[in-house]
Each structure stands twice: as structure tokens, then as C-alpha cells.
């Protein structure tokens, strides 16, 4: 029988919530500490590919996931100015090939599903990590509100600006990719764009897709080169004028979507070169905390989901945390590094290409090397 731990997960993003679900199901006492005062239900859309939806199917969450989002019929790549069709993906064929669906969500709806899998009280809100002190057999966590906690294992699932990572390895800001992403939602619109379409220009793109089965909410996300002149790498409010100034020469169908956009924000695309180690002592990193990537492949959340599953399996299988963390990193490093490199190149879905290595991966069964 595996040893059962007190585990502190820092960060209630999707990777942290899934890690807590996996660990609690394995019998560990798991608490999630989130700096925000409540679950953040605002945000934009997110595409989840078969390598992620397979996890939720195997956890018995497929019904909740299907109700929370939409399964598009087709994915299109089009030329930015003429609308010429560059590439089409029949989404139902993806499900047949990989045994799991492709699905789009509002981020808040997906996060809500994951949050509701956990017992009440598992997530403690308003807990911003201030300091963490490791002892031979446990870790002491101090929070900015004066609260404290003890744990046998700490999982840093606190994103690209990870405080856990800073404590373990020092302050090292993520790299600005040179591109920004405008994100927006369009609700209750008369617009009826085609399913899940990415419009490609030589140095820019616009991605448009529905986030609900009722097709009453459209997500817009873009990528374009732009200097970041602000003092930090936090998202900023933006406007329709900003969108039109950057993408005003795109196809008229794109123009209609841009003009209808609301709740617009501008995000710097941040990344890091692959680095090692991901752990120190009794603390380990997960998701964007250790391998942030650009959004071009739609695999940022997917890598966090896979990390959560593989890490939970390693903790459950190897009684020594140091060994568990080494096996986890060994099983995950090459894959996440390749995702980082390929996402940086931004060629994904522009043309037909081998997707088996991405979508065919099964975190539940991959060897723990």
C-alpha cells in the first residue's frame, strides 16, 4: 500500500484542481491554496484536445464536460485576406482516431467542472503564498494574510509567475515572445461564423470559435507582433480600435467578429526555455510553473492536465517524494520541451501534419520512467 501524504497544492488553476482530484481519489489529504478571493469565472475560451478529454473520460467526468462546452464539427485554417481554405480537420474523425473528443469551453465553465469534483473546503481562497520553509520531513507554508499550513509535499501549480518556483530557484522572469494575444468574448450575437476557424497571415492570426453548444458565445483570440512597454507582464484592457488597428486588413468575416468583440484584453505571450530540475526537496512544479508555452498549439492546459495525472501516479507509486519527482520529470520533460519548441514555431494546424504524438498520448498509462 502506498504512503498517504498531506499535500498542499498552490494554485487553483485547472492543473492544480485536477492534481487535487487525482490525489484525493488516491487517498491523500490534499488542500488547494488559491490567492484569488473566489473562483475566477471570467476569461476567454479554451480548446481541449483528445489528449486532455481522454483524462476526463477515464475519470468519469465526460458527461459534465460535454454539458459545459461544445464539440465542433469541423476545424478550419483559412488565408487571412482571401478566405482561401488551407486545411480542414473533421473533428468527429479525431474522436474515432484517438478515442476521445475535441471540445471547446469558456475557461470559467471548465474550471467550474473541475472545482466541483472536489469536496467542499478543499480549496482555500485568499491564500497568497509568502514563504515556504522546508524541513527534513515536512514543509511549512506562510501566507500573506497571516495564515500558515504544514504539508508533506508541496505542488506549485501557480502559473508562469509561480511563487513556488521563485522560492525554490530564485526570481527569473519569463521571456516575452514578442507577440501579444488579444482575447475577447462575443455573447448573444447575430454573427454565425464557421466552426473553429483560424485565419493565418504571414505574421499574425485570428482564431474564432464557439464555446457553448447553444452557439450563443463566440471566443476570439489573436496573435501579433507588438512591443510590450508596460512595467510588468500582466494582461491589459484593450478596445475594438486596437483590434482593428492590428487586423483591419483581414477578411470581412473577421472584421464583423472584431467589431462585435467585448471584454477585450491584451496578453503578453510568455515562455521559458526548457529547464531542469522541476523539484527541490519536498516541493515540485506543475504546468506553466515549470514549462510555460505560447498558446499556438492549444496545449498549455493540456500539458498541465497531463502533468497532474503523471505526478499523482508517481506520488502514489513511489513512497519517496524525491524519487517520485524524478520519475515524474523524467516521464514528462521531453514531451513538454517539444511542445514548447513546436508551439514557439507557430506552424500547428496551418497545414496537414502528424498529430498522433500530441493527441494520442495517454497520461493514465504512459510509462513512469
Tab-separated table of N, CA and C in Angstrom, residues 3-80:
chain	number	residue	atom	x	y	z
A	3	UNK	N	2.178	5.104	0.602
A	3	UNK	CA	2.089	6.017	1.729
A	3	UNK	C	1.138	7.153	1.383
A	4	UNK	N	0.367	7.595	2.379
A	4	UNK	CA	-0.570	8.692	2.166
A	4	UNK	C	-0.006	9.967	2.781
A	5	UNK	N	-0.057	11.039	2.001
A	5	UNK	CA	0.584	12.289	2.376
A	5	UNK	C	-0.427	13.403	2.631
A	6	UNK	N	0.049	14.412	3.380
A	6	UNK	CA	-0.614	15.719	3.406
A	6	UNK	C	0.000	16.522	2.256
A	7	UNK	N	-0.817	16.926	1.317
A	7	UNK	CA	-0.296	17.592	0.118
A	7	UNK	C	-0.928	18.974	-0.022
A	8	UNK	N	-0.085	19.980	-0.189
A	8	UNK	CA	-0.535	21.348	-0.441
A	8	UNK	C	-0.324	21.666	-1.912
A	9	UNK	N	-1.398	22.003	-2.597
A	9	UNK	CA	-1.318	22.450	-3.987
A	9	UNK	C	-1.455	23.966	-3.986
A	10	UNK	N	-0.472	24.665	-4.493
A	10	UNK	CA	-0.513	26.122	-4.555
A	10	UNK	C	-1.002	26.519	-5.941
A	11	UNK	N	-2.224	27.048	-6.003
A	11	UNK	CA	-2.806	27.458	-7.277
A	11	UNK	C	-4.007	26.624	-7.658
A	12	UNK	N	-5.154	27.288	-7.843
A	12	UNK	CA	-6.395	26.604	-8.216
A	12	UNK	C	-6.713	26.805	-9.683
A	13	UNK	N	-5.678	26.823	-10.512
A	13	UNK	CA	-5.906	26.747	-11.948
A	13	UNK	C	-6.333	25.343	-12.313
A	14	UNK	N	-6.472	25.095	-13.595
A	14	UNK	CA	-7.021	23.800	-13.993
A	14	UNK	C	-6.081	22.644	-13.679
A	15	UNK	N	-4.765	22.855	-13.815
A	15	UNK	CA	-3.825	21.802	-13.469
A	15	UNK	C	-3.825	21.496	-11.988
A	16	UNK	N	-3.872	22.536	-11.163
A	16	UNK	CA	-3.906	22.334	-9.723
A	16	UNK	C	-5.161	21.629	-9.262
A	17	UNK	N	-6.304	21.999	-9.823
A	17	UNK	CA	-7.565	21.354	-9.445
A	17	UNK	C	-7.582	19.890	-9.853
A	18	UNK	N	-7.074	19.589	-11.054
A	18	UNK	CA	-7.051	18.187	-11.476
A	18	UNK	C	-6.075	17.384	-10.620
A	19	UNK	N	-4.922	17.959	-10.280
A	19	UNK	CA	-3.978	17.258	-9.409
A	19	UNK	C	-4.632	16.930	-8.075
A	20	UNK	N	-5.364	17.891	-7.507
A	20	UNK	CA	-6.042	17.646	-6.233
A	20	UNK	C	-7.071	16.531	-6.362
A	21	UNK	N	-7.803	16.517	-7.465
A	21	UNK	CA	-8.787	15.450	-7.690
A	21	UNK	C	-8.107	14.090	-7.738
A	22	UNK	N	-7.051	13.985	-8.513
A	22	UNK	CA	-6.335	12.713	-8.636
A	22	UNK	C	-5.773	12.262	-7.291
A	23	UNK	N	-5.181	13.176	-6.546
A	23	UNK	CA	-4.546	12.825	-5.280
A	23	UNK	C	-5.567	12.449	-4.217
A	24	UNK	N	-6.681	13.166	-4.174
A	24	UNK	CA	-7.724	12.802	-3.212
A	24	UNK	C	-8.317	11.444	-3.534
A	25	UNK	N	-8.505	11.151	-4.798
A	25	UNK	CA	-9.038	9.842	-5.171
A	25	UNK	C	-8.078	8.716	-4.778
A	26	UNK	N	-6.793	9.040	-4.693
A	26	UNK	CA	-5.799	8.046	-4.282
A	26	UNK	C	-5.661	7.962	-2.764
A	27	UNK	N	-6.425	8.782	-2.035
A	27	UNK	CA	-6.433	8.689	-0.585
A	27	UNK	C	-5.556	9.681	0.140
A	28	UNK	N	-4.950	10.621	-0.577
A	28	UNK	CA	-4.100	11.619	0.073
A	28	UNK	C	-4.951	12.772	0.609
A	29	UNK	N	-4.473	13.412	1.664
A	29	UNK	CA	-5.142	14.586	2.224
A	29	UNK	C	-4.618	15.809	1.491
A	30	UNK	N	-5.424	16.368	0.625
A	30	UNK	CA	-4.962	17.410	-0.294
A	30	UNK	C	-5.752	18.698	-0.088
A	31	UNK	N	-5.038	19.809	0.066
A	31	UNK	CA	-5.649	21.128	0.171
A	31	UNK	C	-5.062	22.027	-0.906
A	32	UNK	N	-5.924	22.820	-1.544
A	32	UNK	CA	-5.500	23.752	-2.588
A	32	UNK	C	-5.547	25.166	-2.019
A	33	UNK	N	-4.469	25.907	-2.187
A	33	UNK	CA	-4.381	27.283	-1.705
A	33	UNK	C	-4.337	28.221	-2.910
A	34	UNK	N	-5.352	29.083	-2.996
A	34	UNK	CA	-5.509	29.972	-4.149
A	34	UNK	C	-5.486	31.424	-3.680
A	35	UNK	N	-4.680	32.260	-4.347
A	35	UNK	CA	-4.538	33.645	-3.923
A	35	UNK	C	-5.774	34.492	-4.209
A	36	UNK	N	-6.555	34.157	-5.222
A	36	UNK	CA	-7.750	34.936	-5.560
A	36	UNK	C	-8.815	34.772	-4.475
A	37	UNK	N	-9.698	35.753	-4.312
A	37	UNK	CA	-10.727	35.650	-3.272
A	37	UNK	C	-11.844	34.674	-3.591
A	38	UNK	N	-11.952	34.281	-4.842
A	38	UNK	CA	-13.009	33.347	-5.247
A	38	UNK	C	-12.596	32.710	-6.574
A	39	UNK	N	-13.341	31.700	-6.982
A	39	UNK	CA	-13.075	31.093	-8.279
A	39	UNK	C	-13.320	32.129	-9.363
A	40	UNK	N	-12.343	32.329	-10.204
A	40	UNK	CA	-12.420	33.355	-11.239
A	40	UNK	C	-13.140	32.793	-12.454
A	41	UNK	N	-14.383	33.231	-12.666
A	41	UNK	CA	-15.178	32.697	-13.769
A	41	UNK	C	-15.133	33.582	-15.007
A	42	UNK	N	-14.325	34.639	-14.962
A	42	UNK	CA	-14.182	35.464	-16.157
A	42	UNK	C	-13.049	34.898	-16.997
A	43	UNK	N	-12.957	35.375	-18.205
A	43	UNK	CA	-11.884	34.897	-19.070
A	43	UNK	C	-12.396	34.602	-20.456
A	44	UNK	N	-11.576	33.959	-21.234
A	44	UNK	CA	-11.903	33.685	-22.625
A	44	UNK	C	-12.125	32.196	-22.819
A	45	UNK	N	-12.083	31.781	-24.079
A	45	UNK	CA	-12.340	30.387	-24.386
A	45	UNK	C	-11.085	29.545	-24.332
A	46	UNK	N	-11.299	28.233	-24.452
A	46	UNK	CA	-10.178	27.301	-24.453
A	46	UNK	C	-10.570	26.073	-25.251
A	47	UNK	N	-9.660	25.609	-26.093
A	47	UNK	CA	-9.835	24.353	-26.824
A	47	UNK	C	-9.127	23.237	-26.072
A	48	UNK	N	-9.802	22.103	-25.919
A	48	UNK	CA	-9.231	20.947	-25.234
A	48	UNK	C	-9.218	19.775	-26.212
A	49	UNK	N	-8.034	19.229	-26.437
A	49	UNK	CA	-7.834	18.183	-27.441
A	49	UNK	C	-7.963	16.789	-26.823
A	50	UNK	N	-7.947	15.742	-27.657
A	50	UNK	CA	-8.173	14.384	-27.146
A	50	UNK	C	-7.205	13.931	-26.066
A	51	UNK	N	-5.962	14.407	-26.070
A	51	UNK	CA	-5.038	14.003	-25.007
A	51	UNK	C	-5.488	14.493	-23.639
A	52	UNK	N	-6.335	15.538	-23.600
A	52	UNK	CA	-6.908	16.017	-22.341
A	52	UNK	C	-8.277	15.410	-22.070
A	53	UNK	N	-9.154	15.418	-23.074
A	53	UNK	CA	-10.506	14.908	-22.829
A	53	UNK	C	-10.485	13.421	-22.496
A	54	UNK	N	-9.466	12.709	-22.966
A	54	UNK	CA	-9.318	11.296	-22.599
A	54	UNK	C	-9.195	11.146	-21.078
A	55	UNK	N	-8.498	12.060	-20.441
A	55	UNK	CA	-8.332	12.019	-18.988
A	55	UNK	C	-9.679	12.142	-18.297
A	56	UNK	N	-10.487	13.098	-18.745
A	56	UNK	CA	-11.770	13.328	-18.091
A	56	UNK	C	-12.736	12.171	-18.332
A	57	UNK	N	-12.640	11.573	-19.500
A	57	UNK	CA	-13.456	10.387	-19.765
A	57	UNK	C	-13.075	9.274	-18.788
A	58	UNK	N	-11.786	9.050	-18.590
A	58	UNK	CA	-11.343	7.968	-17.716
A	58	UNK	C	-11.626	8.266	-16.244
A	59	UNK	N	-11.810	9.531	-15.905
A	59	UNK	CA	-12.176	9.906	-14.541
A	59	UNK	C	-13.682	9.931	-14.327
A	60	UNK	N	-14.447	9.617	-15.369
A	60	UNK	CA	-15.899	9.613	-15.242
A	60	UNK	C	-16.531	10.986	-15.307
A	61	UNK	N	-15.843	11.953	-15.924
A	61	UNK	CA	-16.336	13.327	-15.980
A	61	UNK	C	-16.809	13.732	-17.370
A	62	UNK	N	-16.955	12.788	-18.277
A	62	UNK	CA	-17.281	13.141	-19.656
A	62	UNK	C	-18.638	13.834	-19.767
A	63	UNK	N	-19.626	13.369	-19.016
A	63	UNK	CA	-20.962	13.973	-19.106
A	63	UNK	C	-20.915	15.441	-18.692
A	64	UNK	N	-20.240	15.735	-17.579
A	64	UNK	CA	-20.141	17.117	-17.122
A	64	UNK	C	-19.375	17.975	-18.119
A	65	UNK	N	-18.333	17.413	-18.698
A	65	UNK	CA	-17.547	18.157	-19.669
A	65	UNK	C	-18.354	18.451	-20.934
A	66	UNK	N	-19.092	17.469	-21.395
A	66	UNK	CA	-19.873	17.671	-22.615
A	66	UNK	C	-20.924	18.748	-22.404
A	67	UNK	N	-21.534	18.769	-21.213
A	67	UNK	CA	-22.565	19.764	-20.929
A	67	UNK	C	-21.987	21.172	-20.808
A	68	UNK	N	-20.708	21.273	-20.469
A	68	UNK	CA	-20.104	22.578	-20.208
A	68	UNK	C	-19.570	23.272	-21.452
A	69	UNK	N	-19.425	22.540	-22.565
A	69	UNK	CA	-18.811	23.144	-23.748
A	69	UNK	C	-19.464	22.702	-25.037
A	70	UNK	N	-18.695	22.718	-26.112
A	70	UNK	CA	-19.206	22.355	-27.435
A	70	UNK	C	-18.180	21.486	-28.145
A	71	UNK	N	-18.666	20.518	-28.875
A	71	UNK	CA	-17.811	19.698	-29.720
A	71	UNK	C	-18.012	20.141	-31.165
A	72	UNK	N	-17.079	20.908	-31.705
A	72	UNK	CA	-17.256	21.412	-33.074
A	72	UNK	C	-17.246	20.275	-34.085
A	73	UNK	N	-17.885	20.520	-35.210
A	73	UNK	CA	-17.937	19.506	-36.269
A	73	UNK	C	-16.695	19.558	-37.156
A	74	UNK	N	-16.173	20.767	-37.344
A	74	UNK	CA	-15.014	20.950	-38.223
A	74	UNK	C	-14.075	21.988	-37.618
A	75	UNK	N	-12.802	21.888	-37.960
A	75	UNK	CA	-11.817	22.928	-37.686
A	75	UNK	C	-11.240	23.378	-39.025
A	76	UNK	N	-11.158	24.692	-39.219
A	76	UNK	CA	-10.692	25.235	-40.489
A	76	UNK	C	-9.434	26.080	-40.292
A	77	UNK	N	-8.555	26.048	-41.275
A	77	UNK	CA	-7.489	27.035	-41.412
A	77	UNK	C	-7.721	27.766	-42.729
A	78	UNK	N	-7.742	29.117	-42.678
A	78	UNK	CA	-8.041	29.920	-43.862
A	78	UNK	C	-6.995	31.025	-44.046
A	79	UNK	N	-6.867	31.468	-45.276
A	79	UNK	CA	-5.991	32.599	-45.577
A	79	UNK	C	-6.619	33.881	-45.039
A	80	UNK	N	-5.821	34.713	-44.443
A	80	UNK	CA	-6.281	35.897	-43.725
A	80	UNK	C	-7.057	36.889	-44.569
